[in-house]
């Protein structure tokens, strides 16, 4: 959320009047954060601002009233006209790649999609360094 939140805060300071739909994917309610800040942005925004948290692994018997499933599935649920939109994505590579594919399928061109794939430091380490050392007795 941090990169998108920073972009939105900057756009607000600059007086942006574009409508925003922010789909935020998390696994469970306990993984959600920044909700107060998103409500504050929505109130201050100069156009329609929708913040839509989507939980992919929330227990079926949970009282969660919001959206469930994969965040990429919500693109179709939002019934957005993407012809004049831009998409800004950040997250793990599989989610970003799935979102890009869904956006292309929905008609959004390559030049309107901006993304940052999050990888942890282990992705840059040689396999030999990732192996756990054997303990000697």
PDB file of C-alpha atoms in Angstrom:
ATOM      1  CA  UNK A   1       0.000   0.000   0.000  1.00  0.00           C
ATOM      2  CA  UNK A   2       2.807   2.431   0.811  1.00  0.00           C
ATOM      3  CA  UNK A   3       3.801   3.368  -2.770  1.00  0.00           C
ATOM      4  CA  UNK A   4       0.195   3.890  -3.865  1.00  0.00           C
ATOM      5  CA  UNK A   5      -0.642   5.837  -0.705  1.00  0.00           C
ATOM      6  CA  UNK A   6       2.347   8.121  -1.287  1.00  0.00           C
ATOM      7  CA  UNK A   7       1.268   8.746  -4.888  1.00  0.00           C
ATOM      8  CA  UNK A   8      -2.278   9.544  -3.783  1.00  0.00           C
ATOM      9  CA  UNK A   9      -1.089  11.924  -1.063  1.00  0.00           C
ATOM     10  CA  UNK A  10       1.099  13.754  -3.597  1.00  0.00           C
ATOM     11  CA  UNK A  11      -1.782  13.926  -6.085  1.00  0.00           C
ATOM     12  CA  UNK A  12      -4.042  15.339  -3.366  1.00  0.00           C
ATOM     13  CA  UNK A  13      -1.473  18.042  -2.536  1.00  0.00           C
ATOM     14  CA  UNK A  14      -1.333  18.903  -6.245  1.00  0.00           C
ATOM     15  CA  UNK A  15      -5.136  19.219  -6.454  1.00  0.00           C
ATOM     16  CA  UNK A  16      -5.823  16.122  -8.541  1.00  0.00           C
ATOM     17  CA  UNK A  17      -9.473  15.842  -9.569  1.00  0.00           C
ATOM     18  CA  UNK A  18      -9.400  12.423 -11.224  1.00  0.00           C
ATOM     19  CA  UNK A  19     -11.680   9.719  -9.836  1.00  0.00           C
ATOM     20  CA  UNK A  20      -9.891   6.876  -8.031  1.00  0.00           C
ATOM     21  CA  UNK A  21     -10.737   3.244  -7.385  1.00  0.00           C
ATOM     22  CA  UNK A  22      -8.140   1.726  -5.048  1.00  0.00           C
ATOM     23  CA  UNK A  23      -8.425  -2.063  -4.883  1.00  0.00           C
ATOM     24  CA  UNK A  24      -6.358  -3.253  -1.910  1.00  0.00           C
ATOM     25  CA  UNK A  25      -5.745  -6.983  -1.672  1.00  0.00           C
ATOM     26  CA  UNK A  26      -4.934  -8.669   1.622  1.00  0.00           C
ATOM     27  CA  UNK A  27      -5.262 -12.206   2.911  1.00  0.00           C
ATOM     28  CA  UNK A  28      -7.268 -11.591   6.103  1.00  0.00           C
ATOM     29  CA  UNK A  29      -8.676  -8.718   8.152  1.00  0.00           C
ATOM     30  CA  UNK A  30      -5.592  -8.813  10.363  1.00  0.00           C
ATOM     31  CA  UNK A  31      -3.483  -7.996   7.272  1.00  0.00           C
ATOM     32  CA  UNK A  32      -5.386  -4.774   6.590  1.00  0.00           C
ATOM     33  CA  UNK A  33      -3.727  -1.519   7.566  1.00  0.00           C
ATOM     34  CA  UNK A  34      -3.919   2.149   6.676  1.00  0.00           C
ATOM     35  CA  UNK A  35      -7.720   2.172   6.752  1.00  0.00           C
ATOM     36  CA  UNK A  36      -7.938   5.446   8.670  1.00  0.00           C
ATOM     37  CA  UNK A  37      -5.556   7.111   6.215  1.00  0.00           C
ATOM     38  CA  UNK A  38      -7.603   5.824   3.266  1.00  0.00           C
ATOM     39  CA  UNK A  39     -10.829   7.163   4.796  1.00  0.00           C
ATOM     40  CA  UNK A  40      -9.121  10.520   5.310  1.00  0.00           C
ATOM     41  CA  UNK A  41      -7.940  10.582   1.685  1.00  0.00           C
ATOM     42  CA  UNK A  42     -11.422   9.668   0.458  1.00  0.00           C
ATOM     43  CA  UNK A  43     -12.962  12.564   2.396  1.00  0.00           C
ATOM     44  CA  UNK A  44     -10.366  15.064   1.174  1.00  0.00           C
ATOM     45  CA  UNK A  45     -10.280  13.875  -2.457  1.00  0.00           C
ATOM     46  CA  UNK A  46     -11.744  16.342  -4.979  1.00  0.00           C
ATOM     47  CA  UNK A  47     -13.538  13.627  -6.992  1.00  0.00           C
ATOM     48  CA  UNK A  48     -15.022  10.187  -6.464  1.00  0.00           C
ATOM     49  CA  UNK A  49     -12.641   8.076  -4.356  1.00  0.00           C
ATOM     50  CA  UNK A  50     -13.398   4.419  -3.682  1.00  0.00           C
ATOM     51  CA  UNK A  51     -11.199   2.332  -1.395  1.00  0.00           C
ATOM     52  CA  UNK A  52     -12.089  -1.346  -1.790  1.00  0.00           C
ATOM     53  CA  UNK A  53     -10.288  -3.844   0.476  1.00  0.00           C
ATOM     54  CA  UNK A  54     -10.477  -7.409  -0.848  1.00  0.00           C
ATOM     55  CA  UNK A  55      -9.641 -10.417   1.336  1.00  0.00           C
ATOM     56  CA  UNK A  56      -8.452 -13.617  -0.310  1.00  0.00           C
ATOM     57  CA  UNK A  57      -8.148 -15.950   2.686  1.00  0.00           C
ATOM     58  CA  UNK A  58     -10.647 -14.661   5.269  1.00  0.00           C
ATOM     59  CA  UNK A  59     -12.479 -17.471   7.084  1.00  0.00           C
ATOM     60  CA  UNK A  60     -15.847 -18.281   5.522  1.00  0.00           C
ATOM     61  CA  UNK A  61     -17.602 -17.828   8.881  1.00  0.00           C
ATOM     62  CA  UNK A  62     -15.995 -14.428   9.487  1.00  0.00           C
ATOM     63  CA  UNK A  63     -18.330 -11.437   9.854  1.00  0.00           C
ATOM     64  CA  UNK A  64     -16.248  -9.540   7.252  1.00  0.00           C
ATOM     65  CA  UNK A  65     -18.795  -7.491   5.262  1.00  0.00           C
ATOM     66  CA  UNK A  66     -16.476  -6.513   2.427  1.00  0.00           C
ATOM     67  CA  UNK A  67     -15.235  -8.081  -0.785  1.00  0.00           C
ATOM     68  CA  UNK A  68     -13.674 -11.526  -0.876  1.00  0.00           C
ATOM     69  CA  UNK A  69     -11.550 -13.341  -3.423  1.00  0.00           C
ATOM     70  CA  UNK A  70      -8.547 -12.307  -5.443  1.00  0.00           C
ATOM     71  CA  UNK A  71      -8.089  -8.592  -5.934  1.00  0.00           C
ATOM     72  CA  UNK A  72      -7.709  -9.142  -9.680  1.00  0.00           C
ATOM     73  CA  UNK A  73     -11.221 -10.620  -9.818  1.00  0.00           C
ATOM     74  CA  UNK A  74     -12.605  -7.298  -8.595  1.00  0.00           C
ATOM     75  CA  UNK A  75     -11.640  -5.528 -11.813  1.00  0.00           C
ATOM     76  CA  UNK A  76     -14.677  -7.079 -13.477  1.00  0.00           C
ATOM     77  CA  UNK A  77     -16.887  -6.532 -10.418  1.00  0.00           C
ATOM     78  CA  UNK A  78     -16.239  -2.787 -10.450  1.00  0.00           C
ATOM     79  CA  UNK A  79     -17.632  -2.390 -14.006  1.00  0.00           C
ATOM     80  CA  UNK A  80     -15.041   0.240 -14.847  1.00  0.00           C
ATOM     81  CA  UNK A  81     -14.662   1.868 -18.221  1.00  0.00           C
ATOM     82  CA  UNK A  82     -10.901   1.520 -18.530  1.00  0.00           C
ATOM     83  CA  UNK A  83     -10.605   3.325 -21.853  1.00  0.00           C
ATOM     84  CA  UNK A  84      -9.323   6.527 -20.241  1.00  0.00           C
ATOM     85  CA  UNK A  85      -7.831   5.035 -17.075  1.00  0.00           C
ATOM     86  CA  UNK A  86      -4.381   4.360 -15.771  1.00  0.00           C
ATOM     87  CA  UNK A  87      -3.520   1.496 -13.449  1.00  0.00           C
ATOM     88  CA  UNK A  88      -0.863   1.611 -10.752  1.00  0.00           C
ATOM     89  CA  UNK A  89       0.081  -1.736  -9.255  1.00  0.00           C
ATOM     90  CA  UNK A  90       2.368  -2.857  -6.488  1.00  0.00           C
ATOM     91  CA  UNK A  91       2.763  -6.198  -4.787  1.00  0.00           C
ATOM     92  CA  UNK A  92       4.279  -9.641  -5.215  1.00  0.00           C
ATOM     93  CA  UNK A  93       5.181 -10.626  -8.793  1.00  0.00           C
ATOM     94  CA  UNK A  94       2.388 -13.223  -9.247  1.00  0.00           C
ATOM     95  CA  UNK A  95      -0.291 -10.714  -8.214  1.00  0.00           C
ATOM     96  CA  UNK A  96       1.137  -7.933 -10.376  1.00  0.00           C
ATOM     97  CA  UNK A  97       1.418 -10.265 -13.378  1.00  0.00           C
ATOM     98  CA  UNK A  98      -2.169 -11.493 -12.894  1.00  0.00           C
ATOM     99  CA  UNK A  99      -3.402  -7.903 -12.611  1.00  0.00           C
ATOM    100  CA  UNK A 100      -1.570  -6.868 -15.779  1.00  0.00           C
ATOM    101  CA  UNK A 101      -3.123  -9.793 -17.670  1.00  0.00           C
ATOM    102  CA  UNK A 102      -6.603  -8.924 -16.337  1.00  0.00           C
ATOM    103  CA  UNK A 103      -6.167  -5.260 -17.250  1.00  0.00           C
ATOM    104  CA  UNK A 104      -5.038  -6.168 -20.774  1.00  0.00           C
ATOM    105  CA  UNK A 105      -8.038  -8.478 -21.116  1.00  0.00           C
ATOM    106  CA  UNK A 106     -10.292  -5.614 -19.986  1.00  0.00           C
ATOM    107  CA  UNK A 107      -8.843  -3.414 -22.737  1.00  0.00           C
ATOM    108  CA  UNK A 108      -6.248  -1.308 -20.915  1.00  0.00           C
ATOM    109  CA  UNK A 109      -3.153  -0.706 -23.023  1.00  0.00           C
ATOM    110  CA  UNK A 110       0.434  -1.358 -21.995  1.00  0.00           C
ATOM    111  CA  UNK A 111       1.243   2.378 -21.814  1.00  0.00           C
ATOM    112  CA  UNK A 112      -1.458   2.928 -19.172  1.00  0.00           C
ATOM    113  CA  UNK A 113      -0.156   0.324 -16.691  1.00  0.00           C
ATOM    114  CA  UNK A 114       2.549   1.194 -14.172  1.00  0.00           C
ATOM    115  CA  UNK A 115       3.830  -1.312 -11.647  1.00  0.00           C
ATOM    116  CA  UNK A 116       6.347  -2.231  -8.995  1.00  0.00           C
ATOM    117  CA  UNK A 117       6.895  -5.917  -8.254  1.00  0.00           C
ATOM    118  CA  UNK A 118       7.907  -6.499  -4.637  1.00  0.00           C
ATOM    119  CA  UNK A 119      10.536  -9.151  -4.085  1.00  0.00           C
ATOM    120  CA  UNK A 120      12.382  -9.931  -0.895  1.00  0.00           C
ATOM    121  CA  UNK A 121      16.159  -9.936  -0.599  1.00  0.00           C
ATOM    122  CA  UNK A 122      16.336 -13.720  -0.970  1.00  0.00           C
ATOM    123  CA  UNK A 123      15.513 -13.363  -4.685  1.00  0.00           C
ATOM    124  CA  UNK A 124      18.923 -11.771  -5.218  1.00  0.00           C
ATOM    125  CA  UNK A 125      20.925 -14.301  -3.186  1.00  0.00           C
ATOM    126  CA  UNK A 126      22.698 -17.301  -4.713  1.00  0.00           C
ATOM    127  CA  UNK A 127      21.061 -20.640  -3.835  1.00  0.00           C
ATOM    128  CA  UNK A 128      24.107 -21.660  -1.782  1.00  0.00           C
ATOM    129  CA  UNK A 129      23.484 -18.805   0.649  1.00  0.00           C
ATOM    130  CA  UNK A 130      19.839 -19.734   1.117  1.00  0.00           C
ATOM    131  CA  UNK A 131      20.608 -23.233   2.424  1.00  0.00           C
ATOM    132  CA  UNK A 132      20.511 -23.659   6.173  1.00  0.00           C
ATOM    133  CA  UNK A 133      23.857 -24.661   7.698  1.00  0.00           C
ATOM    134  CA  UNK A 134      24.006 -28.123   9.152  1.00  0.00           C
ATOM    135  CA  UNK A 135      24.290 -28.238  12.915  1.00  0.00           C
ATOM    136  CA  UNK A 136      27.079 -30.402  14.299  1.00  0.00           C
ATOM    137  CA  UNK A 137      26.715 -32.152  17.604  1.00  0.00           C
TER     138      UNK A 137
END
